[in-house]
Short mmCIF file of C-alpha atoms in Angstrom, two decimals:
data_model
loop_
_atom_site.label_atom_id
_atom_site.label_comp_id
_atom_site.label_asym_id
_atom_site.label_seq_id
_atom_site.Cartn_x
_atom_site.Cartn_y
_atom_site.Cartn_z
CA ALA A 6 64.05 128.94 91.93
CA GLY A 7 62.06 126.29 90.10
CA ALA A 8 63.61 122.97 89.19
CA GLU A 9 64.23 124.08 85.61
CA ARG A 10 66.12 127.18 86.75
CA ILE A 11 67.99 125.84 89.78
CA ARG A 12 71.73 126.33 89.50
CA VAL A 13 74.52 124.08 90.68
CA ALA A 14 75.56 126.74 93.22
CA ALA A 15 72.21 126.26 95.01
CA LEU A 16 72.73 122.48 95.08
CA LEU A 17 76.16 122.96 96.60
CA GLU A 18 74.57 125.12 99.29
CA LEU A 19 72.19 122.23 100.01
CA LEU A 20 75.25 120.02 100.41
CA ILE A 21 76.88 122.32 102.97
CA GLU A 22 73.61 122.64 104.88
CA ASP A 23 73.35 118.85 104.98
CA TYR A 24 76.93 118.54 106.29
CA ARG A 25 76.22 121.15 108.96
CA ARG A 26 72.89 119.57 109.94
CA HIS A 27 74.53 116.19 110.45
CA ASP A 28 77.52 117.73 112.24
CA ARG A 29 79.99 116.16 109.82
CA ALA A 30 83.59 116.20 111.02
CA ASP A 31 84.79 117.10 107.51
CA LEU A 32 82.47 120.12 107.17
CA GLN A 33 85.31 122.63 106.98
CA GLU A 34 87.12 120.61 104.32
CA ALA A 35 83.91 120.34 102.27
CA GLN A 36 83.32 124.10 102.54
CA GLN A 37 86.81 124.83 101.29
CA ARG A 38 86.42 122.57 98.27
CA VAL A 39 82.99 123.92 97.44
CA ASN A 40 83.91 127.61 97.76
CA ARG A 41 87.38 127.42 96.24
CA LEU A 42 86.81 124.88 93.45
CA LEU A 43 83.31 123.66 92.71
CA LYS A 44 81.32 126.90 92.90
CA PRO A 45 83.68 128.93 90.70
CA HIS A 46 83.69 126.18 88.06
CA PHE A 47 80.11 124.84 88.14
CA GLY A 48 78.09 127.33 90.17
CA HIS A 49 76.77 129.36 87.23
CA LEU A 50 75.44 126.29 85.39
CA ARG A 51 71.80 125.29 85.55
CA ALA A 52 71.39 121.80 86.96
CA SER A 53 69.17 120.86 84.02
CA ALA A 54 71.99 121.81 81.59
CA PHE A 55 74.75 119.98 83.45
CA THR A 56 76.57 117.60 81.09
CA THR A 57 79.30 114.99 81.05
CA LYS A 58 81.42 117.42 79.06
CA ALA A 59 81.40 119.86 81.97
CA VAL A 60 82.68 117.12 84.29
CA ASN A 61 85.37 116.03 81.84
CA ASN A 62 86.57 119.61 81.39
CA TYR A 63 86.89 119.96 85.15
CA ILE A 64 88.84 116.70 85.42
CA GLU A 65 91.21 117.75 82.66
CA LEU A 66 91.76 121.11 84.34
CA ARG A 67 92.55 119.59 87.71
CA GLN A 68 94.86 116.97 86.20
CA SER A 69 96.71 119.68 84.27
CA LEU A 70 97.40 121.34 87.62
CA GLY A 71 99.00 118.14 88.87
CA ARG A 72 96.17 116.98 91.14
CA GLN A 73 95.98 113.25 91.83
CA ASN A 74 92.93 111.20 90.88
CA ALA A 75 92.20 110.55 94.54
CA THR A 76 91.95 114.29 95.21
CA ILE A 77 89.74 114.86 92.17
CA ASN A 78 87.47 111.99 93.22
CA ARG A 79 86.86 113.63 96.61
CA GLU A 80 85.75 116.77 94.77
CA LEU A 81 83.52 114.85 92.35
CA ALA A 82 81.94 113.01 95.27
CA LEU A 83 80.77 116.34 96.70
CA LEU A 84 79.27 117.29 93.35
CA ARG A 85 77.55 113.93 93.05
CA ARG A 86 76.12 114.25 96.56
CA ALA A 87 74.83 117.76 95.82
CA PHE A 88 72.81 116.51 92.85
CA ARG A 89 71.48 113.59 94.92
CA LEU A 90 70.23 115.99 97.59
CA GLY A 91 68.51 118.09 94.95
CA HIS A 92 66.86 114.97 93.53
CA GLU A 93 65.61 113.91 96.99
CA HIS A 94 64.45 117.41 97.94
CA ASP A 95 60.75 118.13 98.44
CA PRO A 96 59.77 119.80 96.17
CA GLN A 97 62.14 118.06 93.79
CA LEU A 98 64.87 120.34 92.46
CA VAL A 99 66.63 117.92 90.11
CA PHE A 100 64.80 115.52 87.81
CA ARG A 101 67.87 113.94 86.23
CA LEU A 102 70.88 112.64 88.10
CA PRO A 103 74.02 113.08 85.99
CA ILE A 104 76.49 110.21 85.83
CA ILE A 105 79.70 111.34 87.53
CA LYS A 106 82.11 108.43 87.47
CA ALA A 107 85.09 108.18 89.79
CA LEU A 108 88.59 108.05 88.36
CA PRO A 109 90.88 105.06 88.98
CA GLU A 110 93.03 105.52 92.05
CA ASP A 111 96.43 104.22 92.98
CA ASN A 112 96.86 105.81 96.37
CA VAL A 113 98.46 103.02 98.39
CA ARG A 114 100.84 104.72 100.78
CA GLU A 115 104.48 103.82 100.38
CA GLY A 116 106.23 105.75 103.13
CA PHE A 117 107.26 104.71 106.63
CA LEU A 118 109.05 106.79 109.19
CA GLU A 119 111.78 104.96 111.08
CA SER A 120 112.93 105.93 114.57
CA ASP A 121 115.98 107.89 113.37
CA GLY A 122 113.79 109.92 110.99
CA TYR A 123 111.34 110.55 113.82
CA ARG A 124 114.03 112.28 115.87
CA LEU A 125 115.27 114.33 112.92
CA ILE A 126 111.78 115.61 112.05
CA LEU A 127 110.99 116.33 115.69
CA ASP A 128 114.09 118.52 115.96
CA ALA A 129 113.21 120.35 112.73
CA LEU A 130 109.56 121.16 113.52
CA THR A 131 108.34 124.36 115.13
CA GLU A 132 107.54 124.18 118.83
CA GLU A 133 103.79 124.43 118.23
CA ILE A 134 103.69 121.48 115.82
CA LYS A 135 106.08 119.15 117.66
CA PRO A 136 103.41 117.79 120.06
CA VAL A 137 101.00 117.20 117.14
CA PHE A 138 103.70 115.15 115.43
CA VAL A 139 104.55 113.17 118.57
CA VAL A 140 100.94 112.13 119.16
CA ALA A 141 100.42 111.28 115.48
CA TYR A 142 103.56 109.14 115.39
CA HIS A 143 102.45 107.13 118.43
CA LEU A 144 98.71 106.79 117.75
CA GLY A 145 98.29 107.04 113.98
CA MET A 146 95.17 109.19 114.22
CA ARG A 147 93.84 111.14 111.27
CA THR A 148 94.88 114.78 111.15
CA GLY A 149 91.31 116.03 111.61
CA GLU A 150 90.85 113.92 114.73
CA LEU A 151 94.15 115.07 116.21
CA LEU A 152 93.47 118.76 115.76
CA ALA A 153 89.96 118.36 117.22
CA ILE A 154 91.17 116.89 120.52
CA LYS A 155 90.11 118.97 123.52
CA ARG A 156 92.13 119.37 126.70
CA SER A 157 89.34 117.80 128.74
CA TRP A 158 89.65 114.58 126.75
CA VAL A 159 93.20 113.96 128.02
CA ASP A 160 93.37 111.97 131.26
CA LEU A 161 97.00 111.86 132.39
CA HIS A 162 96.09 110.00 135.58
CA GLU A 163 94.55 107.10 133.66
CA GLY A 164 97.01 107.47 130.79
CA LEU A 165 94.25 107.71 128.19
CA ILE A 166 92.81 110.07 125.61
CA TYR A 167 89.04 109.86 125.08
CA VAL A 168 88.10 110.95 121.56
CA ASN A 169 84.49 112.03 121.04
CA GLY A 170 82.70 110.27 118.18
CA ARG A 171 81.67 113.64 116.72
CA VAL A 172 85.20 114.16 115.39
CA THR A 173 85.99 110.63 114.15
CA LYS A 174 85.45 109.59 110.55
CA ASN A 175 83.22 106.62 111.43
CA ARG A 176 81.40 108.62 114.15
CA ASN A 177 82.40 106.11 116.82
CA PRO A 178 84.11 107.32 120.02
CA LYS A 179 87.45 105.74 120.81
CA THR A 180 90.05 105.55 123.52
CA ALA A 181 93.78 105.83 122.89
CA PRO A 182 96.72 105.17 125.24
CA ILE A 183 99.26 107.73 126.39
CA TYR A 184 102.72 106.18 126.13
CA GLY A 185 106.31 106.83 125.08
CA ASP A 186 107.18 110.45 124.33
CA MET A 187 103.54 111.46 124.50
CA ARG A 188 103.29 111.96 128.26
CA PRO A 189 105.91 114.71 128.74
CA TRP A 190 104.63 116.60 125.71
CA LEU A 191 101.01 116.36 126.86
CA GLU A 192 101.95 117.42 130.39
CA MET A 193 103.74 120.44 128.95
CA LEU A 194 100.79 121.37 126.71
CA LEU A 195 98.23 121.16 129.50
CA SER A 196 100.28 123.06 132.07
CA ARG A 197 101.32 125.78 129.62
CA GLY A 198 97.79 126.09 128.23
CA ALA A 199 96.32 126.56 131.70
CA VAL A 200 98.60 129.57 132.19
CA GLU A 201 98.80 131.15 128.72
CA SER A 202 95.28 130.48 127.36
CA PRO A 203 93.01 129.18 130.13
CA LYS A 204 89.83 129.79 128.10
CA CYS A 205 91.02 127.75 125.11
CA ILE A 206 89.50 124.26 125.00
CA TRP A 207 91.77 122.83 122.29
CA LEU A 208 94.80 120.68 123.07
CA PHE A 209 96.81 121.92 120.09
CA SER A 210 96.61 125.70 119.79
CA ARG A 211 98.36 128.84 118.64
CA ASN A 212 97.86 131.93 120.78
CA GLY A 213 94.63 130.52 122.16
CA ASN A 214 93.28 129.49 118.75
CA PRO A 215 93.11 125.89 117.47
CA VAL A 216 95.81 124.73 115.06
CA LYS A 217 94.10 124.16 111.72
CA ASP A 218 96.89 123.75 109.21
CA PHE A 219 100.62 123.08 109.32
CA LYS A 220 101.45 121.87 105.80
CA ALA A 221 104.22 124.41 105.31
CA ASP A 222 105.83 123.55 108.67
CA TRP A 223 105.66 119.85 107.86
CA ALA A 224 107.15 120.17 104.37
CA GLN A 225 110.02 122.31 105.65
CA ALA A 226 110.81 119.92 108.52
CA CYS A 227 110.79 116.87 106.22
CA GLU A 228 113.17 118.66 103.87
CA LYS A 229 115.58 119.42 106.72
CA ALA A 230 115.33 115.85 108.04
CA GLY A 231 116.25 114.37 104.66
CA VAL A 232 112.86 112.76 103.99
CA PRO A 233 111.26 115.15 101.48
CA GLY A 234 107.86 114.09 100.23
CA LEU A 235 106.93 112.13 103.35
CA LEU A 236 103.21 112.57 103.99
CA PHE A 237 101.88 113.33 107.45
CA HIS A 238 99.24 110.72 106.71
CA ASP A 239 102.03 108.12 106.45
CA LEU A 240 102.36 108.34 110.22
CA ARG A 241 99.14 106.31 110.40
CA ARG A 242 100.80 103.38 108.70
CA THR A 243 103.95 103.82 110.75
CA ALA A 244 102.07 103.81 114.06
CA VAL A 245 100.04 100.73 113.17
CA ARG A 246 103.13 98.86 111.98
CA ASN A 247 104.98 99.72 115.19
CA MET A 248 102.08 98.48 117.31
CA ILE A 249 101.75 95.23 115.36
CA ARG A 250 105.52 94.63 115.54
CA ALA A 251 105.34 95.20 119.30
CA GLY A 252 102.76 92.43 119.57
CA VAL A 253 99.62 94.55 119.91
CA PRO A 254 96.64 92.57 118.53
CA GLU A 255 95.52 93.81 115.14
CA LYS A 256 92.02 94.58 116.43
CA ILE A 257 93.34 96.84 119.20
CA ALA A 258 95.76 98.60 116.85
CA MET A 259 92.83 99.30 114.51
CA GLN A 260 90.76 100.76 117.37
CA ILE A 261 93.57 103.11 118.34
CA SER A 262 94.34 104.30 114.80
CA GLY A 263 90.70 104.42 113.74
CA HIS A 264 90.82 101.84 110.95
CA LYS A 265 87.38 100.34 110.59
CA THR A 266 88.28 97.12 108.77
CA ALA A 267 91.40 94.99 108.47
CA SER A 268 91.23 95.38 104.71
CA MET A 269 92.35 99.00 105.18
CA LEU A 270 95.54 97.73 106.80
CA TRP A 271 96.09 95.30 103.94
CA ARG A 272 95.48 98.04 101.37
CA TYR A 273 98.01 100.25 103.13
CA ASN A 274 100.47 97.33 102.95
CA ILE A 275 101.73 97.39 106.54
CA THR A 276 105.01 95.76 105.58
CA ASP A 277 108.34 96.88 104.23
CA ALA A 278 111.55 95.26 102.97
CA ARG A 279 112.67 94.45 106.52
CA ASP A 280 109.40 92.62 107.23
CA ILE A 281 109.86 90.55 104.07
CA LYS A 282 113.49 89.71 104.94
CA ASP A 283 112.49 88.70 108.48
CA ALA A 284 109.82 86.41 107.08
CA GLY A 285 112.39 84.79 104.78
CA LYS A 286 114.88 84.26 107.61
CA ARG A 287 112.25 82.71 109.87
CA THR A 288 111.12 80.35 107.14
CA GLU A 289 114.73 79.47 106.36
CA ARG A 290 115.37 78.52 110.00
CA TYR A 291 112.23 76.41 110.01
CA LEU A 292 113.25 74.55 106.86
CA GLU A 293 116.76 73.97 108.18
CA ALA A 294 115.28 72.47 111.33
CA GLN A 295 113.07 70.23 109.23
CA LYS A 296 116.08 69.05 107.22
CA GLY A 297 117.87 68.08 110.42
CA GLN A 298 114.93 65.92 111.45
CA GLN A 299 114.74 64.23 108.07
CA HIS A 300 118.42 63.17 107.82
CA ALA A 301 117.77 60.04 109.89
CA HIS A 302 115.17 58.89 107.38
CA LEU A 303 117.20 59.39 104.19
CA PRO A 304 117.86 56.20 102.13
CA THR A 305 121.41 54.79 102.33
CA HIS A 306 121.64 54.10 98.58
CA ASN A 307 120.86 56.02 95.46
CA ILE A 308 117.31 55.18 94.48
CA PHE A 309 117.97 56.52 90.99
CA THR A 310 120.82 54.03 90.23
CA SER A 311 120.11 52.24 86.98
CA VAL A 312 119.47 48.53 87.20
CA VAL A 313 121.61 46.61 84.68
#
Protein backbone atom coordinates (compact mmCIF):
# COMPACT_ATOMS: atom_id res chain seq x y z
CA ALA A 1 0.00 0.00 0.00
CA GLY A 2 1.03 3.60 -0.54
CA ALA A 3 2.38 5.69 2.30
CA GLU A 4 -0.98 7.39 2.84
CA ARG A 5 -2.77 4.05 3.19
CA ILE A 6 -0.17 2.00 5.07
CA ARG A 7 -1.52 0.59 8.31
CA VAL A 8 0.24 0.09 11.61
CA ALA A 9 -0.10 -3.69 11.20
CA ALA A 10 2.19 -3.51 8.14
CA LEU A 11 4.76 -1.49 10.11
CA LEU A 12 4.71 -4.09 12.86
CA GLU A 13 5.40 -6.75 10.24
CA LEU A 14 8.42 -4.71 9.14
CA LEU A 15 9.56 -4.76 12.76
CA ILE A 16 9.35 -8.55 13.03
CA GLU A 17 11.15 -8.96 9.70
CA ASP A 18 13.92 -6.68 10.97
CA TYR A 19 14.25 -8.70 14.19
CA ARG A 20 14.41 -11.94 12.20
CA ARG A 21 16.90 -10.52 9.69
CA HIS A 22 19.25 -9.45 12.47
CA ASP A 23 18.74 -12.72 14.37
CA ARG A 24 17.65 -10.91 17.52
CA ALA A 25 17.65 -13.08 20.64
CA ASP A 26 14.37 -11.51 21.78
CA LEU A 27 12.54 -12.24 18.50
CA GLN A 28 10.04 -14.61 20.11
CA GLU A 29 9.23 -12.12 22.87
CA ALA A 30 8.72 -9.35 20.30
CA GLN A 31 6.41 -11.57 18.22
CA GLN A 32 4.28 -12.34 21.26
CA ARG A 33 3.88 -8.68 22.16
CA VAL A 34 3.12 -7.68 18.59
CA ASN A 35 0.57 -10.43 17.92
CA ARG A 36 -1.09 -10.46 21.33
CA LEU A 37 -1.11 -6.73 22.15
CA LEU A 38 0.00 -4.22 19.54
CA LYS A 39 -1.69 -5.59 16.41
CA PRO A 40 -5.12 -6.05 18.01
CA HIS A 41 -5.02 -2.51 19.42
CA PHE A 42 -3.25 -0.50 16.69
CA GLY A 43 -3.15 -2.74 13.62
CA HIS A 44 -6.28 -1.36 11.95
CA LEU A 45 -5.11 2.26 12.18
CA ARG A 46 -3.51 4.03 9.24
CA ALA A 47 -0.03 5.24 10.10
CA SER A 48 -0.90 8.71 8.81
CA ALA A 49 -3.83 8.90 11.27
CA PHE A 50 -1.89 7.67 14.29
CA THR A 51 -2.24 10.14 17.17
CA THR A 52 -1.05 10.77 20.70
CA LYS A 53 -4.56 10.00 21.89
CA ALA A 54 -4.27 6.45 20.57
CA VAL A 55 -1.06 5.96 22.55
CA ASN A 56 -2.56 7.43 25.72
CA ASN A 57 -5.62 5.19 25.43
CA TYR A 58 -3.36 2.16 25.14
CA ILE A 59 -1.33 3.22 28.19
CA GLU A 60 -4.47 3.74 30.25
CA LEU A 61 -5.79 0.34 29.21
CA ARG A 62 -2.59 -1.47 30.15
CA GLN A 63 -2.31 0.37 33.47
CA SER A 64 -5.91 -0.51 34.29
CA LEU A 65 -4.93 -4.16 33.87
CA GLY A 66 -2.19 -3.72 36.45
CA ARG A 67 0.78 -3.66 34.08
CA GLN A 68 3.89 -1.87 35.32
CA ASN A 69 5.33 1.12 33.47
CA ALA A 70 8.45 -0.87 32.64
CA THR A 71 6.36 -3.49 30.84
CA ILE A 72 4.36 -0.87 28.96
CA ASN A 73 7.58 0.89 27.92
CA ARG A 74 8.88 -2.31 26.31
CA GLU A 75 5.68 -2.47 24.26
CA LEU A 76 5.85 1.21 23.29
CA ALA A 77 9.47 0.76 22.24
CA LEU A 78 8.39 -1.84 19.68
CA LEU A 79 5.76 0.53 18.33
CA ARG A 80 8.28 3.37 18.14
CA ARG A 81 10.76 1.15 16.30
CA ALA A 82 8.09 0.05 13.82
CA PHE A 83 7.37 3.65 12.83
CA ARG A 84 11.11 4.37 12.54
CA LEU A 85 11.54 1.45 10.13
CA GLY A 86 8.65 2.71 8.04
CA HIS A 87 10.21 6.18 7.95
CA GLU A 88 13.58 4.76 6.83
CA HIS A 89 12.05 2.40 4.27
CA ASP A 90 12.70 2.92 0.56
CA PRO A 91 10.20 3.90 -0.74
CA GLN A 92 9.27 5.82 2.39
CA LEU A 93 6.17 4.45 4.11
CA VAL A 94 5.87 6.97 6.96
CA PHE A 95 6.37 10.70 6.52
CA ARG A 96 5.72 11.70 10.13
CA LEU A 97 7.25 10.06 13.16
CA PRO A 98 4.81 10.21 16.09
CA ILE A 99 6.16 11.17 19.50
CA ILE A 100 5.84 8.13 21.77
CA LYS A 101 7.30 9.05 25.13
CA ALA A 102 8.40 6.48 27.67
CA LEU A 103 6.76 6.34 31.07
CA PRO A 104 8.76 6.87 34.27
CA GLU A 105 10.07 3.63 35.69
CA ASP A 106 10.87 2.52 39.20
CA ASN A 107 11.99 -1.01 38.56
CA VAL A 108 14.96 -1.38 40.89
CA ARG A 109 14.89 -4.96 42.10
CA GLU A 110 14.45 -5.41 45.82
CA GLY A 111 14.60 -9.17 46.32
CA PHE A 112 17.49 -11.43 47.26
CA LEU A 113 17.40 -15.15 47.77
CA GLU A 114 19.37 -16.39 50.75
CA SER A 115 20.83 -19.89 51.01
CA ASP A 116 17.98 -21.27 53.14
CA GLY A 117 15.41 -19.99 50.62
CA TYR A 118 17.45 -21.54 47.81
CA ARG A 119 17.05 -25.00 49.32
CA LEU A 120 13.34 -24.54 49.97
CA ILE A 121 12.61 -23.43 46.39
CA LEU A 122 14.78 -26.21 44.96
CA ASP A 123 12.75 -28.80 46.88
CA ALA A 124 9.46 -27.26 45.72
CA LEU A 125 10.24 -27.02 41.99
CA THR A 126 9.38 -29.66 39.42
CA GLU A 127 12.21 -31.93 38.33
CA GLU A 128 12.44 -30.33 34.89
CA ILE A 129 12.87 -26.79 36.25
CA LYS A 130 15.23 -27.58 39.14
CA PRO A 131 18.40 -27.55 36.98
CA VAL A 132 17.34 -24.24 35.37
CA PHE A 133 17.01 -22.74 38.83
CA VAL A 134 20.35 -24.13 40.03
CA VAL A 135 22.27 -22.65 37.09
CA ALA A 136 20.45 -19.31 37.39
CA TYR A 137 21.20 -19.08 41.11
CA HIS A 138 24.91 -19.68 40.55
CA LEU A 139 25.50 -17.66 37.37
CA GLY A 140 22.85 -14.95 37.32
CA MET A 141 22.20 -15.30 33.60
CA ARG A 142 19.12 -13.86 31.95
CA THR A 143 16.26 -16.32 31.46
CA GLY A 144 16.49 -16.13 27.66
CA GLU A 145 20.19 -16.96 27.72
CA LEU A 146 19.68 -19.88 30.09
CA LEU A 147 16.95 -21.51 28.05
CA ALA A 148 18.99 -21.09 24.85
CA ILE A 149 22.01 -23.02 26.15
CA LYS A 150 22.85 -26.05 24.01
CA ARG A 151 24.29 -29.28 25.31
CA SER A 152 27.39 -28.84 23.17
CA TRP A 153 28.21 -25.59 24.97
CA VAL A 154 28.73 -27.39 28.29
CA ASP A 155 32.30 -28.60 28.86
CA LEU A 156 32.35 -30.64 32.07
CA HIS A 157 36.02 -31.50 31.63
CA GLU A 158 37.07 -27.84 31.61
CA GLY A 159 34.32 -26.87 34.03
CA LEU A 160 32.97 -24.16 31.72
CA ILE A 161 29.88 -23.20 29.77
CA TYR A 162 30.49 -21.36 26.49
CA VAL A 163 27.53 -19.14 25.61
CA ASN A 164 27.21 -18.13 21.96
CA GLY A 165 26.87 -14.39 21.37
CA ARG A 166 23.75 -14.98 19.25
CA VAL A 167 21.71 -15.58 22.41
CA THR A 168 23.14 -12.86 24.68
CA LYS A 169 21.53 -9.46 25.02
CA ASN A 170 24.69 -7.53 24.08
CA ARG A 171 25.55 -10.04 21.31
CA ASN A 172 28.91 -10.82 22.91
CA PRO A 173 29.87 -14.46 23.61
CA LYS A 174 30.78 -15.26 27.18
CA THR A 175 32.20 -18.03 29.31
CA ALA A 176 30.77 -19.06 32.67
CA PRO A 177 32.19 -21.40 35.33
CA ILE A 178 30.64 -24.65 36.48
CA TYR A 179 30.78 -24.76 40.28
CA GLY A 180 28.83 -25.66 43.40
CA ASP A 181 25.61 -27.58 42.84
CA MET A 182 25.81 -27.02 39.10
CA ARG A 183 28.09 -29.94 38.24
CA PRO A 184 25.93 -32.86 39.47
CA TRP A 185 22.82 -31.34 37.90
CA LEU A 186 24.56 -30.75 34.58
CA GLU A 187 26.03 -34.26 34.60
CA MET A 188 22.56 -35.66 35.18
CA LEU A 189 21.02 -33.55 32.39
CA LEU A 190 23.63 -34.53 29.82
CA SER A 191 23.61 -38.24 30.64
CA ARG A 192 19.82 -38.46 30.78
CA GLY A 193 19.42 -36.40 27.61
CA ALA A 194 21.79 -38.66 25.68
CA VAL A 195 19.53 -41.61 26.50
CA GLU A 196 16.01 -40.13 26.44
CA SER A 197 16.32 -37.50 23.67
CA PRO A 198 19.61 -37.92 21.80
CA LYS A 199 18.49 -35.70 18.91
CA CYS A 200 17.61 -32.75 21.15
CA ILE A 201 20.30 -30.05 21.18
CA TRP A 202 18.95 -28.04 24.13
CA LEU A 203 20.32 -28.39 27.64
CA PHE A 204 16.98 -27.69 29.33
CA SER A 205 14.19 -29.67 27.67
CA ARG A 206 10.83 -31.33 28.14
CA ASN A 207 10.24 -34.54 26.21
CA GLY A 208 12.88 -33.55 23.67
CA ASN A 209 11.56 -29.99 23.25
CA PRO A 210 13.23 -26.87 24.68
CA VAL A 211 11.80 -25.40 27.88
CA LYS A 212 10.29 -22.04 26.94
CA ASP A 213 8.25 -20.98 29.93
CA PHE A 214 7.98 -21.98 33.58
CA LYS A 215 6.24 -19.01 35.23
CA ALA A 216 3.52 -21.15 36.79
CA ASP A 217 6.07 -23.63 38.20
CA TRP A 218 8.14 -20.78 39.63
CA ALA A 219 5.21 -18.98 41.26
CA GLN A 220 3.95 -22.19 42.87
CA ALA A 221 7.41 -23.12 44.20
CA CYS A 222 7.97 -19.64 45.67
CA GLU A 223 4.60 -19.85 47.40
CA LYS A 224 5.49 -23.21 48.95
CA ALA A 225 8.93 -21.95 49.99
CA GLY A 226 7.46 -18.95 51.81
CA VAL A 227 8.85 -16.31 49.45
CA PRO A 228 5.82 -15.36 47.33
CA GLY A 229 6.45 -12.62 44.81
CA LEU A 230 10.15 -13.38 44.38
CA LEU A 231 11.10 -12.78 40.75
CA PHE A 232 13.22 -15.26 38.84
CA HIS A 233 15.11 -12.23 37.56
CA ASP A 234 16.14 -11.49 41.17
CA LEU A 235 18.49 -14.46 40.94
CA ARG A 236 20.72 -12.23 38.80
CA ARG A 237 21.24 -9.85 41.68
CA THR A 238 21.65 -12.70 44.13
CA ALA A 239 24.33 -14.42 42.04
CA VAL A 240 26.31 -11.22 41.52
CA ARG A 241 26.12 -10.34 45.22
CA ASN A 242 27.31 -13.83 46.18
CA MET A 243 30.26 -13.58 43.79
CA ILE A 244 31.27 -10.13 45.02
CA ARG A 245 30.99 -11.23 48.67
CA ALA A 246 33.19 -14.21 47.83
CA GLY A 247 35.87 -11.85 46.57
CA VAL A 248 35.31 -12.24 42.83
CA PRO A 249 36.40 -9.02 41.07
CA GLU A 250 33.46 -6.92 39.94
CA LYS A 251 34.57 -7.07 36.30
CA ILE A 252 34.61 -10.88 36.28
CA ALA A 253 31.24 -11.09 38.05
CA MET A 254 29.80 -8.79 35.38
CA GLN A 255 31.19 -10.98 32.59
CA ILE A 256 29.59 -14.08 34.09
CA SER A 257 26.18 -12.51 34.72
CA GLY A 258 26.17 -10.53 31.48
CA HIS A 259 26.03 -7.02 32.96
CA LYS A 260 27.58 -4.65 30.46
CA THR A 261 28.39 -1.74 32.78
CA ALA A 262 28.99 -1.36 36.50
CA SER A 263 26.18 1.18 36.62
CA MET A 264 23.74 -1.71 36.15
CA LEU A 265 25.03 -3.25 39.37
CA TRP A 266 24.65 0.06 41.17
CA ARG A 267 21.12 0.50 39.82
CA TYR A 268 20.23 -2.98 41.03
CA ASN A 269 21.60 -1.98 44.46
CA ILE A 270 23.73 -5.05 45.16
CA THR A 271 23.50 -4.55 48.91
CA ASP A 272 21.07 -5.42 51.65
CA ALA A 273 20.64 -4.68 55.36
CA ARG A 274 23.38 -7.15 56.29
CA ASP A 275 25.86 -5.41 53.96
CA ILE A 276 25.04 -2.06 55.58
CA LYS A 277 25.43 -3.47 59.11
CA ASP A 278 28.77 -5.08 58.19
CA ALA A 279 29.99 -1.75 56.84
CA GLY A 280 28.99 -0.04 60.10
CA LYS A 281 30.75 -2.64 62.24
CA ARG A 282 33.94 -2.42 60.21
CA THR A 283 33.97 1.35 60.43
CA GLU A 284 33.26 1.16 64.16
CA ARG A 285 36.27 -1.12 64.70
CA TYR A 286 38.44 1.24 62.68
CA LEU A 287 37.35 4.26 64.71
CA GLU A 288 37.90 2.41 67.99
CA ALA A 289 41.41 1.57 66.87
CA GLN A 290 42.03 5.19 66.00
CA LYS A 291 40.82 6.28 69.44
CA GLY A 292 43.29 3.92 71.09
CA GLN A 293 46.14 5.50 69.15
CA GLN A 294 45.05 9.02 70.05
CA HIS A 295 44.81 8.53 73.85
CA ALA A 296 48.54 9.13 74.27
CA HIS A 297 48.21 12.54 72.65
CA LEU A 298 45.24 13.82 74.67
CA PRO A 299 45.90 16.98 76.78
CA THR A 300 46.25 16.42 80.55
CA HIS A 301 44.12 19.45 81.47
CA ASN A 302 40.81 20.83 80.36
CA ILE A 303 41.50 23.30 77.58
CA PHE A 304 38.04 24.78 78.05
CA THR A 305 38.63 25.81 81.73
CA SER A 306 37.82 29.47 82.17
CA VAL A 307 40.69 31.74 83.04
CA VAL A 308 39.84 33.95 86.05
